Short mmCIF file of C-alpha atoms in Angstrom, two decimals:
data_model
loop_
_atom_site.label_atom_id
_atom_site.label_comp_id
_atom_site.label_asym_id
_atom_site.label_seq_id
_atom_site.Cartn_x
_atom_site.Cartn_y
_atom_site.Cartn_z
CA ILE A 3 92.76 108.80 117.95
CA LEU A 4 95.36 107.55 120.44
CA ASN A 5 99.00 108.23 119.58
CA VAL A 6 101.44 105.45 120.46
CA GLU A 7 104.85 106.07 118.97
CA GLN A 8 107.98 103.97 118.96
CA SER A 9 111.50 104.98 118.13
CA PRO A 10 113.67 104.25 116.40
CA GLN A 11 111.77 102.59 113.57
CA SER A 12 114.69 100.23 112.94
CA LEU A 13 118.01 99.50 114.53
CA HIS A 14 121.08 97.47 113.58
CA VAL A 15 123.51 96.52 116.33
CA GLN A 16 126.48 94.22 116.63
CA GLU A 17 126.28 91.02 118.65
CA GLY A 18 127.15 91.80 122.26
CA ASP A 19 126.00 95.43 122.13
CA SER A 20 123.36 96.64 124.53
CA THR A 21 120.48 98.62 123.10
CA ASN A 22 117.28 100.33 124.06
CA PHE A 23 114.22 101.76 122.41
CA THR A 24 111.34 103.97 123.37
CA CYS A 25 107.57 103.84 123.41
CA SER A 26 105.58 106.99 124.08
CA PHE A 27 101.86 106.94 124.85
CA PRO A 28 99.11 109.17 126.25
CA SER A 29 99.77 109.92 129.93
CA SER A 30 96.08 110.37 130.70
CA ASN A 31 93.64 107.49 131.33
CA PHE A 32 96.49 104.99 131.53
CA TYR A 33 95.66 101.39 132.41
CA ALA A 34 98.46 99.16 131.09
CA LEU A 35 101.41 99.10 128.72
CA HIS A 36 102.34 95.90 126.88
CA TRP A 37 105.59 94.94 125.17
CA TYR A 38 105.60 92.21 122.55
CA ARG A 39 108.35 90.54 120.57
CA TRP A 40 107.30 89.70 117.01
CA GLU A 41 109.30 87.52 114.64
CA THR A 42 108.40 87.35 110.98
CA ALA A 43 105.61 84.85 110.17
CA LYS A 44 105.02 84.12 113.86
CA SER A 45 102.51 85.45 116.37
CA PRO A 46 103.58 88.26 118.72
CA GLU A 47 105.00 86.95 121.98
CA ALA A 48 104.16 88.84 125.14
CA LEU A 49 107.24 90.11 126.99
CA PHE A 50 105.85 92.38 129.69
CA VAL A 51 102.62 93.91 130.91
CA MET A 52 103.24 96.98 133.05
CA THR A 53 100.60 98.81 135.04
CA LEU A 54 102.25 100.93 137.74
CA ASN A 55 104.28 104.09 137.40
CA GLY A 56 107.91 103.25 138.12
CA ASP A 57 107.45 99.58 137.23
CA GLU A 58 110.59 97.78 136.16
CA LYS A 59 110.37 94.29 134.74
CA LYS A 60 113.08 91.88 133.65
CA LYS A 61 113.14 88.68 131.63
CA GLY A 62 116.62 87.33 131.05
CA ARG A 63 118.62 89.98 129.19
CA ILE A 64 115.53 92.08 128.42
CA SER A 65 114.13 94.65 130.82
CA ALA A 66 111.60 97.47 130.66
CA THR A 67 110.74 100.58 132.64
CA LEU A 68 107.54 102.58 132.80
CA ASN A 69 106.80 106.25 133.43
CA THR A 70 103.05 106.83 133.28
CA LYS A 71 103.23 110.48 134.38
CA GLU A 72 105.22 111.51 131.32
CA GLY A 73 103.93 108.73 129.07
CA TYR A 74 106.95 106.67 128.07
CA SER A 75 108.45 103.22 128.45
CA TYR A 76 111.94 101.98 127.62
CA LEU A 77 112.87 98.48 126.57
CA TYR A 78 116.49 97.45 127.14
CA ILE A 79 118.37 94.49 125.73
CA LYS A 80 121.71 93.70 127.33
CA GLY A 81 124.34 91.89 125.28
CA SER A 82 122.24 91.52 122.11
CA GLN A 83 122.30 88.16 120.35
CA PRO A 84 121.28 87.36 116.74
CA GLU A 85 118.22 85.51 118.08
CA ASP A 86 117.01 88.83 119.55
CA SER A 87 116.40 90.05 116.00
CA ALA A 88 112.68 90.79 115.76
CA THR A 89 110.20 93.63 115.80
CA TYR A 90 109.42 94.91 119.28
CA LEU A 91 105.93 96.29 119.69
CA CYS A 92 104.47 98.31 122.49
CA ALA A 93 100.74 98.61 123.04
CA TYR A 94 98.79 101.03 125.22
CA TRP A 95 95.62 100.16 127.01
CA GLY A 96 93.64 103.10 128.37
CA THR A 97 90.91 103.08 130.97
CA GLY A 98 88.31 104.08 128.42
CA SER A 99 89.43 101.66 125.72
CA ALA A 100 86.97 98.82 126.26
CA ARG A 101 89.76 96.24 126.47
CA GLN A 102 91.42 97.37 123.24
CA LEU A 103 95.14 97.75 122.70
CA THR A 104 96.56 100.55 120.56
CA PHE A 105 99.83 99.42 119.06
CA GLY A 106 102.86 101.43 118.08
CA SER A 107 104.41 100.72 114.69
CA GLY A 108 107.29 98.81 116.28
CA THR A 109 111.06 98.92 116.37
CA GLN A 110 112.71 96.43 114.03
CA LEU A 111 115.91 95.19 115.62
CA THR A 112 118.61 93.38 113.65
CA VAL A 113 121.54 91.94 115.58
CA LEU A 114 124.53 91.29 113.34
CA PRO A 115 126.84 88.38 114.21
CA SER B 12 95.59 75.57 128.80
CA GLN B 13 94.24 77.95 126.23
CA THR B 14 95.14 77.81 122.56
CA ILE B 15 94.17 79.90 119.58
CA HIS B 16 94.01 78.63 116.02
CA GLN B 17 93.86 80.50 112.74
CA TRP B 18 93.56 79.24 109.22
CA PRO B 19 94.63 79.25 106.56
CA ALA B 20 98.25 80.20 107.25
CA THR B 21 98.72 81.71 103.80
CA LEU B 22 96.27 82.69 101.10
CA VAL B 23 96.60 84.13 97.60
CA GLN B 24 93.38 85.49 96.16
CA PRO B 25 92.47 87.49 93.05
CA VAL B 26 90.98 90.95 93.31
CA GLY B 27 87.19 90.75 93.56
CA SER B 28 87.10 87.29 95.10
CA PRO B 29 85.51 86.58 98.51
CA LEU B 30 87.42 85.98 101.73
CA SER B 31 86.83 83.96 104.85
CA LEU B 32 89.42 83.67 107.62
CA GLU B 33 88.61 81.68 110.71
CA CYS B 34 89.84 81.89 114.27
CA THR B 35 88.94 79.58 117.14
CA VAL B 36 89.96 79.61 120.79
CA GLU B 37 90.11 76.57 123.05
CA GLY B 38 90.33 76.24 126.80
CA THR B 39 88.42 79.36 127.80
CA SER B 40 84.87 80.64 127.70
CA ASN B 41 83.44 84.04 126.81
CA PRO B 42 86.73 85.48 125.58
CA ASN B 43 87.08 88.92 124.04
CA LEU B 44 88.15 88.37 120.45
CA TYR B 45 90.04 90.66 118.09
CA TRP B 46 91.09 90.88 114.44
CA TYR B 47 94.22 92.88 113.61
CA ARG B 48 95.96 93.58 110.34
CA GLN B 49 99.51 94.56 109.55
CA ALA B 50 99.78 96.11 106.12
CA ALA B 51 103.20 96.32 104.46
CA GLY B 52 105.50 98.68 106.34
CA ARG B 53 102.92 99.53 108.99
CA GLY B 54 102.08 98.60 112.56
CA LEU B 55 99.25 96.47 113.87
CA GLN B 56 95.84 97.97 113.29
CA LEU B 57 92.77 96.79 115.17
CA LEU B 58 89.99 95.94 112.71
CA PHE B 59 87.25 94.39 114.85
CA TYR B 60 86.66 93.25 118.38
CA SER B 61 83.90 91.24 120.00
CA VAL B 62 82.86 90.88 123.63
CA GLY B 63 80.26 88.17 122.98
CA ILE B 64 78.32 86.13 120.44
CA GLY B 65 76.89 88.35 117.73
CA GLN B 66 78.52 91.49 119.21
CA ILE B 67 80.99 93.08 116.80
CA SER B 68 82.59 96.50 116.96
CA SER B 69 84.40 97.89 113.96
CA GLU B 70 87.34 100.21 114.46
CA VAL B 71 87.91 101.44 110.92
CA PRO B 72 85.66 101.68 107.86
CA GLN B 73 86.77 99.12 105.34
CA ASN B 74 85.97 96.41 102.88
CA LEU B 75 85.87 93.71 105.56
CA SER B 76 83.32 92.37 108.02
CA ALA B 77 83.48 90.11 111.05
CA SER B 78 81.11 87.67 112.67
CA ARG B 79 81.03 85.66 115.87
CA PRO B 80 78.59 82.78 115.36
CA GLN B 81 79.82 80.86 118.42
CA ASP B 82 81.44 81.84 121.70
CA ARG B 83 84.95 80.84 120.65
CA GLN B 84 84.77 81.38 116.89
CA PHE B 85 85.58 84.62 115.11
CA ILE B 86 85.38 84.97 111.32
CA LEU B 87 86.76 87.72 109.10
CA SER B 88 85.11 88.06 105.70
CA SER B 89 84.95 90.08 102.55
CA LYS B 90 82.59 89.85 99.59
CA LYS B 91 85.10 91.34 97.14
CA LEU B 92 88.78 91.68 97.97
CA LEU B 93 90.79 94.77 97.06
CA LEU B 94 94.52 94.98 96.47
CA SER B 95 94.77 97.06 99.64
CA ASP B 96 93.42 94.14 101.69
CA SER B 97 96.78 92.38 101.38
CA GLY B 98 98.56 92.00 104.68
CA PHE B 99 99.15 89.82 107.70
CA TYR B 100 95.99 89.15 109.71
CA LEU B 101 96.15 88.24 113.37
CA CYS B 102 93.40 87.01 115.62
CA ALA B 103 93.76 87.53 119.37
CA TRP B 104 91.84 86.82 122.55
CA SER B 105 91.78 88.20 126.05
CA GLY B 106 90.07 87.16 129.24
CA ALA B 107 89.49 89.00 132.48
CA GLY B 108 93.17 89.94 132.82
CA VAL B 109 95.25 92.55 131.03
CA GLU B 110 97.04 90.19 128.64
CA GLN B 111 96.11 89.58 125.02
CA PHE B 112 97.17 86.40 123.22
CA PHE B 113 97.71 86.13 119.50
CA GLY B 114 97.13 83.39 116.97
CA PRO B 115 99.70 82.32 114.36
CA GLY B 116 98.37 84.69 111.70
CA THR B 117 97.32 84.51 108.05
CA ARG B 118 99.39 86.04 105.27
CA LEU B 119 96.93 87.28 102.63
CA THR B 120 98.12 88.35 99.19
CA VAL B 121 95.59 89.86 96.83
CA LEU B 122 96.70 89.88 93.19
#
């Protein structure tokens, strides 16, 4: 059983604050790490797919880093806005996983106006 | 461009009744197809995946089954629903790349 863990489980921040959360995953047999943004009653929206150790990706105010040797990824949101409120999911894809993603349980972010 | 459809969007069913959720993908051929479930307070759990017509792999033992009668059609079924089958069901597809794309989901409530 693959262990993909996200922390914190939930987070409340004020509008304008910057925040970050963590995804940890198995460091062996790594192939790719996905980040998704998931709003209630909608389908998960892909944010980033990261494959190389040291990868850094950015999309607007959201960025992510990847450390495959130690098995963690950080997602950063700069200047949080209420529309950033959602659950952020990471998903690990290993080399032996037959094209399956193993998801973490998510970090639920609430940005207060 | 590729699109993925799921229906129905919401469903309320009594315990013991059958279930059929449908997922179809357009704009691609021979996709890998997946069924996920999010139970209350939990993360996304992979239920089934399929790499081709009639090829289904089950990830967890459960009260559900899946079928792939056509290349771009994936069906999730149950003969008799349990209370624990309630949740949000997502269908997804992937191609040759590393990305996976999700459908709009079905909210199932079993009473």
